[in-house]
Amino acid sequence: MTLAADGYMESGKSLLLVSPEYEGVTPSWFSPGFWGGQAKPVTSGGRGGAWFIDAEPANLVLRHYRRGGLMAKLAEKTYLFSSFERARSLAEFRLLVKLRSLGLTVPEPIAAIVWKYRVFWYQAAIVVKRIPGAVTFADSPSLGDEDVWRKLGQVTRQFHDQGLDHVDLNCDNVLVTGDQVYLIDFDRCRLVTESVTGTNATWKQGNLNRLHRSIEKRCTSLTSEQRRTYWDILLQAYGHSQR
Ligand SMILES: Nc1ncnc2c1ncn2[C@@H]1O[C@H](COP(=O)(O)OP(=O)(O)O)[C@@H](O)[C@H]1O
Ligand SMILES: [Mg+2]
């Protein structure tokens, strides 16, 4: 199997899609064992299917798609196959490319794979570039600084203005570096079409509600009074940000 010019490698049973800048990617990149000591399980945020990979020229994050909630008990890693293009990993890869082209702060996608098996099923994984120095929102040392809340409000608004419905907007899917806030984990997320992107669209409120619940649950290093103050700052920044 060789990589085609459009970044595809297909064997009938699996499909690998690779970003043009990362030609050396092979299917073994998606096995943590291939990396030996260079792969370390991610311990902060996530559902246990992610590894940080120390690699050259860039550090990577490998993620195997896993279900959460009740479905995880029935089928933790397998999904019903309809087509390669509709598989979770390919959909997220394409969405990340699109979001980056819109100027939004998301990780750079490197490669996505779909493994098909027993006719109806597949498993999937993605490799993205690790954001240097990033920590999850609740672990951020700047949690007591108004600026990071303002920034998160502005960033959420920018994503919403472009129509991105983040169906799992929680503290673990917000990463903070020195001066920037990133959103990650776009599994099942979508770009909403024009007609439903008004300011009051219910999906936007849904995203904000979910984020608020997660902040209440995870940012326990702050008092409830502080959380209320910072949430108001976030909402103000969200409301005042313009496209
Ligand atoms: N590009 C990235 N840079 C730095 N850390 C990341 C990156 N992507 C994921 N992580 C870390 O891995 C965790 C799990 O990744 P995520 O994409 O949220 O998958 P899931 O929640 O499905 O396990 C995140 O909460 C974060 O701590
Ligand atoms: Mg996550």
PDB file of C-alpha atoms and ligand atoms in Angstrom:
ATOM      1  CA  MET A   1       0.000   0.000   0.000  1.00  0.00           C
ATOM      2  CA  THR A   2       1.372   3.424  -0.879  1.00  0.00           C
ATOM      3  CA  LEU A   3       0.094   6.868  -0.133  1.00  0.00           C
ATOM      4  CA  ALA A   4      -1.679   8.487  -3.089  1.00  0.00           C
ATOM      5  CA  ALA A   5      -1.114  12.129  -4.054  1.00  0.00           C
ATOM      6  CA  ASP A   6      -4.374  13.138  -2.384  1.00  0.00           C
ATOM      7  CA  GLY A   7      -3.195  11.719   0.932  1.00  0.00           C
ATOM      8  CA  TYR A   8      -5.282   8.534   0.819  1.00  0.00           C
ATOM      9  CA  MET A   9      -4.138   4.981   1.406  1.00  0.00           C
ATOM     10  CA  GLU A  10      -6.878   2.404   1.007  1.00  0.00           C
ATOM     11  CA  SER A  11      -6.793  -1.361   1.339  1.00  0.00           C
ATOM     12  CA  GLY A  12     -10.509  -2.177   1.231  1.00  0.00           C
ATOM     13  CA  LYS A  13     -10.394  -2.869   4.960  1.00  0.00           C
ATOM     14  CA  SER A  14      -8.834   0.361   6.106  1.00  0.00           C
ATOM     15  CA  LEU A  15      -8.432   3.902   4.962  1.00  0.00           C
ATOM     16  CA  LEU A  16      -5.665   6.260   5.988  1.00  0.00           C
ATOM     17  CA  LEU A  17      -5.835   9.988   5.303  1.00  0.00           C
ATOM     18  CA  VAL A  18      -2.673  12.042   5.793  1.00  0.00           C
ATOM     19  CA  SER A  19      -2.050  15.783   5.763  1.00  0.00           C
ATOM     20  CA  PRO A  20       0.207  16.784   2.808  1.00  0.00           C
ATOM     21  CA  GLU A  21       2.958  17.975   5.185  1.00  0.00           C
ATOM     22  CA  TYR A  22       3.292  14.601   6.930  1.00  0.00           C
ATOM     23  CA  GLU A  23       4.059  12.084   4.198  1.00  0.00           C
ATOM     24  CA  GLY A  24       5.860   9.588   6.435  1.00  0.00           C
ATOM     25  CA  VAL A  25       2.742   8.521   8.352  1.00  0.00           C
ATOM     26  CA  THR A  26       1.947   4.787   8.251  1.00  0.00           C
ATOM     27  CA  PRO A  27      -0.920   2.792   9.823  1.00  0.00           C
ATOM     28  CA  SER A  28       1.403   1.729  12.661  1.00  0.00           C
ATOM     29  CA  TRP A  29       1.491   5.335  13.909  1.00  0.00           C
ATOM     30  CA  PHE A  30      -1.972   4.640  15.351  1.00  0.00           C
ATOM     31  CA  SER A  31      -0.767   1.833  17.640  1.00  0.00           C
ATOM     32  CA  PRO A  32       0.620   3.181  20.925  1.00  0.00           C
ATOM     33  CA  GLY A  33       2.898   0.105  21.058  1.00  0.00           C
ATOM     34  CA  PHE A  34       4.690   1.244  17.886  1.00  0.00           C
ATOM     35  CA  TRP A  35       5.991   4.285  19.777  1.00  0.00           C
ATOM     36  CA  GLY A  36       7.301   2.365  22.793  1.00  0.00           C
ATOM     37  CA  GLY A  37       8.404   4.745  25.535  1.00  0.00           C
ATOM     38  CA  GLN A  38       7.639   7.760  23.334  1.00  0.00           C
ATOM     39  CA  ALA A  39       3.878   7.238  23.941  1.00  0.00           C
ATOM     40  CA  LYS A  40       2.407   8.222  27.289  1.00  0.00           C
ATOM     41  CA  PRO A  41      -1.288   7.919  28.164  1.00  0.00           C
ATOM     42  CA  VAL A  42      -3.017  11.288  28.636  1.00  0.00           C
ATOM     43  CA  THR A  43      -4.106  11.506  32.246  1.00  0.00           C
ATOM     44  CA  SER A  44      -5.875  14.882  32.324  1.00  0.00           C
ATOM     45  CA  GLY A  45      -9.237  14.990  30.535  1.00  0.00           C
ATOM     46  CA  GLY A  46     -10.598  12.486  28.046  1.00  0.00           C
ATOM     47  CA  ARG A  47     -11.811   8.934  28.327  1.00  0.00           C
ATOM     48  CA  GLY A  48      -8.567   7.016  28.399  1.00  0.00           C
ATOM     49  CA  GLY A  49      -8.087   6.519  24.678  1.00  0.00           C
ATOM     50  CA  ALA A  50      -5.476   9.253  24.119  1.00  0.00           C
ATOM     51  CA  TRP A  51      -1.671   9.264  24.180  1.00  0.00           C
ATOM     52  CA  PHE A  52       0.909  12.026  24.017  1.00  0.00           C
ATOM     53  CA  ILE A  53       3.655  11.023  21.571  1.00  0.00           C
ATOM     54  CA  ASP A  54       7.122  12.544  21.827  1.00  0.00           C
ATOM     55  CA  ALA A  55       8.143  12.675  18.188  1.00  0.00           C
ATOM     56  CA  GLU A  56      10.185  14.738  15.735  1.00  0.00           C
ATOM     57  CA  PRO A  57       9.621  17.321  14.313  1.00  0.00           C
ATOM     58  CA  ALA A  58       6.424  17.780  16.366  1.00  0.00           C
ATOM     59  CA  ASN A  59       4.881  16.216  19.440  1.00  0.00           C
ATOM     60  CA  LEU A  60       1.621  14.466  18.674  1.00  0.00           C
ATOM     61  CA  VAL A  61      -1.608  13.355  20.288  1.00  0.00           C
ATOM     62  CA  LEU A  62      -2.988   9.975  19.229  1.00  0.00           C
ATOM     63  CA  ARG A  63      -6.654   9.373  19.986  1.00  0.00           C
ATOM     64  CA  HIS A  64      -8.678   6.206  19.565  1.00  0.00           C
ATOM     65  CA  TYR A  65     -12.402   6.873  19.303  1.00  0.00           C
ATOM     66  CA  ARG A  66     -14.315   5.594  22.300  1.00  0.00           C
ATOM     67  CA  ARG A  67     -17.859   6.040  23.373  1.00  0.00           C
ATOM     68  CA  GLY A  68     -18.889   7.625  26.625  1.00  0.00           C
ATOM     69  CA  GLY A  69     -22.002   7.060  28.737  1.00  0.00           C
ATOM     70  CA  LEU A  70     -24.235   4.004  28.538  1.00  0.00           C
ATOM     71  CA  MET A  71     -23.263   3.022  24.996  1.00  0.00           C
ATOM     72  CA  ALA A  72     -19.704   2.467  26.197  1.00  0.00           C
ATOM     73  CA  LYS A  73     -20.912  -0.623  28.057  1.00  0.00           C
ATOM     74  CA  LEU A  74     -22.334  -2.148  24.875  1.00  0.00           C
ATOM     75  CA  ALA A  75     -19.730  -1.158  22.314  1.00  0.00           C
ATOM     76  CA  GLU A  76     -16.828   0.866  23.632  1.00  0.00           C
ATOM     77  CA  LYS A  77     -14.748   1.220  20.497  1.00  0.00           C
ATOM     78  CA  THR A  78     -16.873   0.005  17.608  1.00  0.00           C
ATOM     79  CA  TYR A  79     -19.181   1.995  15.384  1.00  0.00           C
ATOM     80  CA  LEU A  80     -21.615   1.048  12.659  1.00  0.00           C
ATOM     81  CA  PHE A  81     -19.978   1.421   9.251  1.00  0.00           C
ATOM     82  CA  SER A  82     -21.775   3.263   6.464  1.00  0.00           C
ATOM     83  CA  SER A  83     -18.899   4.710   4.423  1.00  0.00           C
ATOM     84  CA  PHE A  84     -15.274   5.652   5.015  1.00  0.00           C
ATOM     85  CA  GLU A  85     -16.062   9.338   4.518  1.00  0.00           C
ATOM     86  CA  ARG A  86     -18.691   9.292   7.273  1.00  0.00           C
ATOM     87  CA  ALA A  87     -16.464   7.584   9.812  1.00  0.00           C
ATOM     88  CA  ARG A  88     -15.738   9.600  12.978  1.00  0.00           C
ATOM     89  CA  SER A  89     -12.018  10.112  12.395  1.00  0.00           C
ATOM     90  CA  LEU A  90     -12.314  11.263   8.799  1.00  0.00           C
ATOM     91  CA  ALA A  91     -15.180  13.606   9.670  1.00  0.00           C
ATOM     92  CA  GLU A  92     -13.164  15.181  12.505  1.00  0.00           C
ATOM     93  CA  PHE A  93     -10.039  15.468  10.325  1.00  0.00           C
ATOM     94  CA  ARG A  94     -11.993  17.311   7.640  1.00  0.00           C
ATOM     95  CA  LEU A  95     -13.729  19.531  10.183  1.00  0.00           C
ATOM     96  CA  LEU A  96     -10.367  20.501  11.748  1.00  0.00           C
ATOM     97  CA  VAL A  97      -8.991  21.438   8.305  1.00  0.00           C
ATOM     98  CA  LYS A  98     -12.064  23.588   7.722  1.00  0.00           C
ATOM     99  CA  LEU A  99     -11.969  25.244  11.164  1.00  0.00           C
ATOM    100  CA  ARG A 100      -8.279  26.098  10.723  1.00  0.00           C
ATOM    101  CA  SER A 101      -9.018  27.646   7.340  1.00  0.00           C
ATOM    102  CA  LEU A 102     -11.616  29.839   9.106  1.00  0.00           C
ATOM    103  CA  GLY A 103      -8.859  31.085  11.434  1.00  0.00           C
ATOM    104  CA  LEU A 104     -10.175  29.301  14.543  1.00  0.00           C
ATOM    105  CA  THR A 105      -7.849  28.055  17.279  1.00  0.00           C
ATOM    106  CA  VAL A 106      -7.913  24.258  16.916  1.00  0.00           C
ATOM    107  CA  PRO A 107      -5.139  21.628  16.737  1.00  0.00           C
ATOM    108  CA  GLU A 108      -3.556  20.798  13.392  1.00  0.00           C
ATOM    109  CA  PRO A 109      -4.790  17.442  12.052  1.00  0.00           C
ATOM    110  CA  ILE A 110      -2.011  15.124  10.887  1.00  0.00           C
ATOM    111  CA  ALA A 111      -3.704  11.855   9.956  1.00  0.00           C
ATOM    112  CA  ALA A 112      -6.891   9.854  10.407  1.00  0.00           C
ATOM    113  CA  ILE A 113      -7.541   6.135  10.022  1.00  0.00           C
ATOM    114  CA  VAL A 114     -10.604   3.916   9.766  1.00  0.00           C
ATOM    115  CA  TRP A 115     -10.349   0.153  10.323  1.00  0.00           C
ATOM    116  CA  LYS A 116     -13.304  -1.717   8.904  1.00  0.00           C
ATOM    117  CA  TYR A 117     -14.120  -5.201  10.116  1.00  0.00           C
ATOM    118  CA  ARG A 118     -16.827  -7.867  10.005  1.00  0.00           C
ATOM    119  CA  VAL A 119     -18.755  -6.028   7.243  1.00  0.00           C
ATOM    120  CA  PHE A 120     -20.787  -3.661   9.418  1.00  0.00           C
ATOM    121  CA  TRP A 121     -18.324  -2.271  11.934  1.00  0.00           C
ATOM    122  CA  TYR A 122     -15.337   0.001  12.204  1.00  0.00           C
ATOM    123  CA  GLN A 123     -12.891   1.457  14.672  1.00  0.00           C
ATOM    124  CA  ALA A 124     -11.184   4.786  14.180  1.00  0.00           C
ATOM    125  CA  ALA A 125      -8.287   6.930  15.349  1.00  0.00           C
ATOM    126  CA  ILE A 126      -6.798  10.349  14.680  1.00  0.00           C
ATOM    127  CA  VAL A 127      -3.390  11.970  15.156  1.00  0.00           C
ATOM    128  CA  VAL A 128      -3.190  15.712  15.750  1.00  0.00           C
ATOM    129  CA  LYS A 129      -0.312  18.004  16.594  1.00  0.00           C
ATOM    130  CA  ARG A 130       0.090  18.555  20.322  1.00  0.00           C
ATOM    131  CA  ILE A 131      -0.398  22.190  21.307  1.00  0.00           C
ATOM    132  CA  PRO A 132       2.877  23.098  23.029  1.00  0.00           C
ATOM    133  CA  GLY A 133       2.548  24.023  26.683  1.00  0.00           C
ATOM    134  CA  ALA A 134      -1.250  23.595  26.715  1.00  0.00           C
ATOM    135  CA  VAL A 135      -3.151  22.555  29.844  1.00  0.00           C
ATOM    136  CA  THR A 136      -6.853  21.829  30.279  1.00  0.00           C
ATOM    137  CA  PHE A 137      -8.945  24.798  31.412  1.00  0.00           C
ATOM    138  CA  ALA A 138      -9.549  23.714  35.019  1.00  0.00           C
ATOM    139  CA  ASP A 139      -5.808  22.974  35.451  1.00  0.00           C
ATOM    140  CA  SER A 140      -4.735  26.333  34.067  1.00  0.00           C
ATOM    141  CA  PRO A 141      -2.552  28.400  36.413  1.00  0.00           C
ATOM    142  CA  SER A 142      -4.366  31.497  35.105  1.00  0.00           C
ATOM    143  CA  LEU A 143      -7.806  30.369  36.295  1.00  0.00           C
ATOM    144  CA  GLY A 144      -7.827  33.222  38.817  1.00  0.00           C
ATOM    145  CA  ASP A 145      -7.116  35.763  36.075  1.00  0.00           C
ATOM    146  CA  GLU A 146     -10.078  37.509  34.404  1.00  0.00           C
ATOM    147  CA  ASP A 147      -8.262  37.525  31.050  1.00  0.00           C
ATOM    148  CA  VAL A 148      -8.531  33.770  30.514  1.00  0.00           C
ATOM    149  CA  TRP A 149     -12.316  33.904  31.095  1.00  0.00           C
ATOM    150  CA  ARG A 150     -12.658  36.851  28.744  1.00  0.00           C
ATOM    151  CA  LYS A 151     -10.611  35.008  26.148  1.00  0.00           C
ATOM    152  CA  LEU A 152     -12.743  31.861  26.448  1.00  0.00           C
ATOM    153  CA  GLY A 153     -15.884  33.975  25.984  1.00  0.00           C
ATOM    154  CA  GLN A 154     -14.422  35.587  22.855  1.00  0.00           C
ATOM    155  CA  VAL A 155     -13.161  32.302  21.427  1.00  0.00           C
ATOM    156  CA  THR A 156     -16.509  30.548  21.991  1.00  0.00           C
ATOM    157  CA  ARG A 157     -18.215  33.429  20.221  1.00  0.00           C
ATOM    158  CA  GLN A 158     -15.813  33.205  17.274  1.00  0.00           C
ATOM    159  CA  PHE A 159     -16.618  29.499  16.863  1.00  0.00           C
ATOM    160  CA  HIS A 160     -20.349  30.207  17.116  1.00  0.00           C
ATOM    161  CA  ASP A 161     -20.161  33.024  14.577  1.00  0.00           C
ATOM    162  CA  GLN A 162     -18.717  30.516  12.111  1.00  0.00           C
ATOM    163  CA  GLY A 163     -21.543  28.083  12.886  1.00  0.00           C
ATOM    164  CA  LEU A 164     -19.590  25.508  14.895  1.00  0.00           C
ATOM    165  CA  ASP A 165     -21.830  23.563  17.255  1.00  0.00           C
ATOM    166  CA  HIS A 166     -19.473  21.990  19.819  1.00  0.00           C
ATOM    167  CA  VAL A 167     -21.618  19.186  21.207  1.00  0.00           C
ATOM    168  CA  ASP A 168     -19.198  18.465  24.070  1.00  0.00           C
ATOM    169  CA  LEU A 169     -17.999  21.886  25.210  1.00  0.00           C
ATOM    170  CA  ASN A 170     -16.557  21.116  28.650  1.00  0.00           C
ATOM    171  CA  CYS A 171     -13.463  22.125  30.628  1.00  0.00           C
ATOM    172  CA  ASP A 172     -11.406  19.185  29.295  1.00  0.00           C
ATOM    173  CA  ASN A 173     -12.045  20.256  25.723  1.00  0.00           C
ATOM    174  CA  VAL A 174     -10.724  23.764  26.345  1.00  0.00           C
ATOM    175  CA  LEU A 175      -6.933  24.074  26.317  1.00  0.00           C
ATOM    176  CA  VAL A 176      -5.023  27.096  27.565  1.00  0.00           C
ATOM    177  CA  THR A 177      -1.501  28.223  26.666  1.00  0.00           C
ATOM    178  CA  GLY A 178       0.241  31.406  27.836  1.00  0.00           C
ATOM    179  CA  ASP A 179      -1.973  33.750  25.836  1.00  0.00           C
ATOM    180  CA  GLN A 180      -4.341  31.630  23.787  1.00  0.00           C
ATOM    181  CA  VAL A 181      -7.408  29.467  24.273  1.00  0.00           C
ATOM    182  CA  TYR A 182      -8.051  26.480  21.985  1.00  0.00           C
ATOM    183  CA  LEU A 183     -11.082  24.253  21.591  1.00  0.00           C
ATOM    184  CA  ILE A 184     -10.430  20.560  20.915  1.00  0.00           C
ATOM    185  CA  ASP A 185     -12.287  17.243  20.511  1.00  0.00           C
ATOM    186  CA  PHE A 186     -14.690  17.769  17.608  1.00  0.00           C
ATOM    187  CA  ASP A 187     -16.055  14.226  17.485  1.00  0.00           C
ATOM    188  CA  ARG A 188     -19.732  14.475  16.365  1.00  0.00           C
ATOM    189  CA  CYS A 189     -19.461  18.269  15.995  1.00  0.00           C
ATOM    190  CA  ARG A 190     -20.777  20.040  12.947  1.00  0.00           C
ATOM    191  CA  LEU A 191     -20.881  23.322  11.118  1.00  0.00           C
ATOM    192  CA  VAL A 192     -24.459  24.562  11.200  1.00  0.00           C
ATOM    193  CA  THR A 193     -25.835  26.057   8.007  1.00  0.00           C
ATOM    194  CA  GLU A 194     -26.708  29.748   7.631  1.00  0.00           C
ATOM    195  CA  SER A 195     -30.437  29.594   8.364  1.00  0.00           C
ATOM    196  CA  VAL A 196     -29.973  28.496  11.986  1.00  0.00           C
ATOM    197  CA  THR A 197     -26.948  30.590  12.940  1.00  0.00           C
ATOM    198  CA  GLY A 198     -28.859  33.520  14.477  1.00  0.00           C
ATOM    199  CA  THR A 199     -27.628  34.905  17.802  1.00  0.00           C
ATOM    200  CA  ASN A 200     -30.328  33.065  19.739  1.00  0.00           C
ATOM    201  CA  ALA A 201     -29.942  29.653  18.144  1.00  0.00           C
ATOM    202  CA  THR A 202     -30.707  27.013  20.773  1.00  0.00           C
ATOM    203  CA  TRP A 203     -27.555  25.037  19.997  1.00  0.00           C
ATOM    204  CA  LYS A 204     -25.465  28.044  21.057  1.00  0.00           C
ATOM    205  CA  GLN A 205     -27.271  28.253  24.372  1.00  0.00           C
ATOM    206  CA  GLY A 206     -26.870  24.488  24.713  1.00  0.00           C
ATOM    207  CA  ASN A 207     -23.087  24.781  24.272  1.00  0.00           C
ATOM    208  CA  LEU A 208     -22.906  27.562  26.876  1.00  0.00           C
ATOM    209  CA  ASN A 209     -25.068  25.636  29.352  1.00  0.00           C
ATOM    210  CA  ARG A 210     -22.865  22.587  29.028  1.00  0.00           C
ATOM    211  CA  LEU A 211     -19.724  24.675  29.551  1.00  0.00           C
ATOM    212  CA  HIS A 212     -21.260  26.322  32.593  1.00  0.00           C
ATOM    213  CA  ARG A 213     -22.167  22.988  34.192  1.00  0.00           C
ATOM    214  CA  SER A 214     -18.652  21.702  33.590  1.00  0.00           C
ATOM    215  CA  ILE A 215     -17.111  24.836  35.132  1.00  0.00           C
ATOM    216  CA  GLU A 216     -19.281  24.418  38.216  1.00  0.00           C
ATOM    217  CA  LYS A 217     -18.155  20.815  38.491  1.00  0.00           C
ATOM    218  CA  ARG A 218     -14.471  21.151  37.635  1.00  0.00           C
ATOM    219  CA  CYS A 219     -13.273  24.603  38.704  1.00  0.00           C
ATOM    220  CA  THR A 220     -13.568  23.824  42.399  1.00  0.00           C
ATOM    221  CA  SER A 221     -10.320  25.609  43.230  1.00  0.00           C
ATOM    222  CA  LEU A 222     -12.469  28.764  42.957  1.00  0.00           C
ATOM    223  CA  THR A 223     -15.241  29.736  45.366  1.00  0.00           C
ATOM    224  CA  SER A 224     -18.809  29.722  44.028  1.00  0.00           C
ATOM    225  CA  GLU A 225     -18.757  33.520  44.272  1.00  0.00           C
ATOM    226  CA  GLN A 226     -15.626  33.666  42.094  1.00  0.00           C
ATOM    227  CA  ARG A 227     -17.138  31.235  39.613  1.00  0.00           C
ATOM    228  CA  ARG A 228     -20.213  33.470  39.333  1.00  0.00           C
ATOM    229  CA  THR A 229     -18.090  36.585  38.761  1.00  0.00           C
ATOM    230  CA  TYR A 230     -15.884  34.904  36.158  1.00  0.00           C
ATOM    231  CA  TRP A 231     -18.853  33.359  34.360  1.00  0.00           C
ATOM    232  CA  ASP A 232     -20.381  36.841  34.019  1.00  0.00           C
ATOM    233  CA  ILE A 233     -17.092  38.102  32.578  1.00  0.00           C
ATOM    234  CA  LEU A 234     -17.088  35.203  30.099  1.00  0.00           C
ATOM    235  CA  LEU A 235     -20.684  35.914  29.034  1.00  0.00           C
ATOM    236  CA  GLN A 236     -19.977  39.622  28.637  1.00  0.00           C
ATOM    237  CA  ALA A 237     -16.986  38.875  26.411  1.00  0.00           C
ATOM    238  CA  TYR A 238     -19.114  36.382  24.450  1.00  0.00           C
ATOM    239  CA  GLY A 239     -21.862  38.971  23.990  1.00  0.00           C
ATOM    240  CA  HIS A 240     -19.557  41.797  23.007  1.00  0.00           C
ATOM    241  CA  SER A 241     -17.341  39.895  20.605  1.00  0.00           C
ATOM    242  CA  GLN A 242     -17.971  40.566  16.960  1.00  0.00           C
ATOM    243  CA  ARG A 243     -17.276  38.500  13.909  1.00  0.00           C
TER     244      ARG A 243
HETATM  245  N1  LIG B   1      -3.799  18.916  20.486  1.00  0.00           N
HETATM  246  C1  LIG B   1      -3.659  18.700  21.799  1.00  0.00           C
HETATM  247  N2  LIG B   1      -2.662  19.307  22.491  1.00  0.00           N
HETATM  248  C2  LIG B   1      -2.506  19.085  23.828  1.00  0.00           C
HETATM  249  N3  LIG B   1      -3.292  18.252  24.541  1.00  0.00           N
HETATM  250  C3  LIG B   1      -4.292  17.602  23.912  1.00  0.00           C
HETATM  251  C4  LIG B   1      -4.538  17.804  22.511  1.00  0.00           C
HETATM  252  N4  LIG B   1      -5.574  17.023  22.146  1.00  0.00           N
HETATM  253  C5  LIG B   1      -5.978  16.378  23.252  1.00  0.00           C
HETATM  254  N5  LIG B   1      -5.218  16.717  24.318  1.00  0.00           N
HETATM  255  C6  LIG B   1      -5.365  16.187  25.697  1.00  0.00           C
HETATM  256  O1  LIG B   1      -5.959  14.892  25.610  1.00  0.00           O
HETATM  257  C7  LIG B   1      -7.235  14.875  26.279  1.00  0.00           C
HETATM  258  C8  LIG B   1      -8.203  13.978  25.513  1.00  0.00           C
HETATM  259  O2  LIG B   1      -8.329  14.432  24.186  1.00  0.00           O
HETATM  260  P1  LIG B   1      -9.736  14.666  23.516  1.00  0.00           P
HETATM  261  O3  LIG B   1      -9.466  15.091  22.103  1.00  0.00           O
HETATM  262  O4  LIG B   1     -10.552  15.586  24.347  1.00  0.00           O
HETATM  263  O5  LIG B   1     -10.384  13.195  23.470  1.00  0.00           O
HETATM  264  P2  LIG B   1     -11.445  12.409  24.392  1.00  0.00           P
HETATM  265  O6  LIG B   1     -12.119  13.402  25.292  1.00  0.00           O
HETATM  266  O7  LIG B   1     -12.374  11.795  23.416  1.00  0.00           O
HETATM  267  O8  LIG B   1     -10.610  11.406  25.113  1.00  0.00           O
HETATM  268  C9  LIG B   1      -7.648  16.355  26.372  1.00  0.00           C
HETATM  269  O9  LIG B   1      -8.538  16.612  27.416  1.00  0.00           O
HETATM  270  C10 LIG B   1      -6.297  17.024  26.562  1.00  0.00           C
HETATM  271  O10 LIG B   1      -5.868  16.914  27.914  1.00  0.00           O
HETATM  272 MG    MG B   2     -12.367  15.426  25.285  1.00  0.00          MG
END
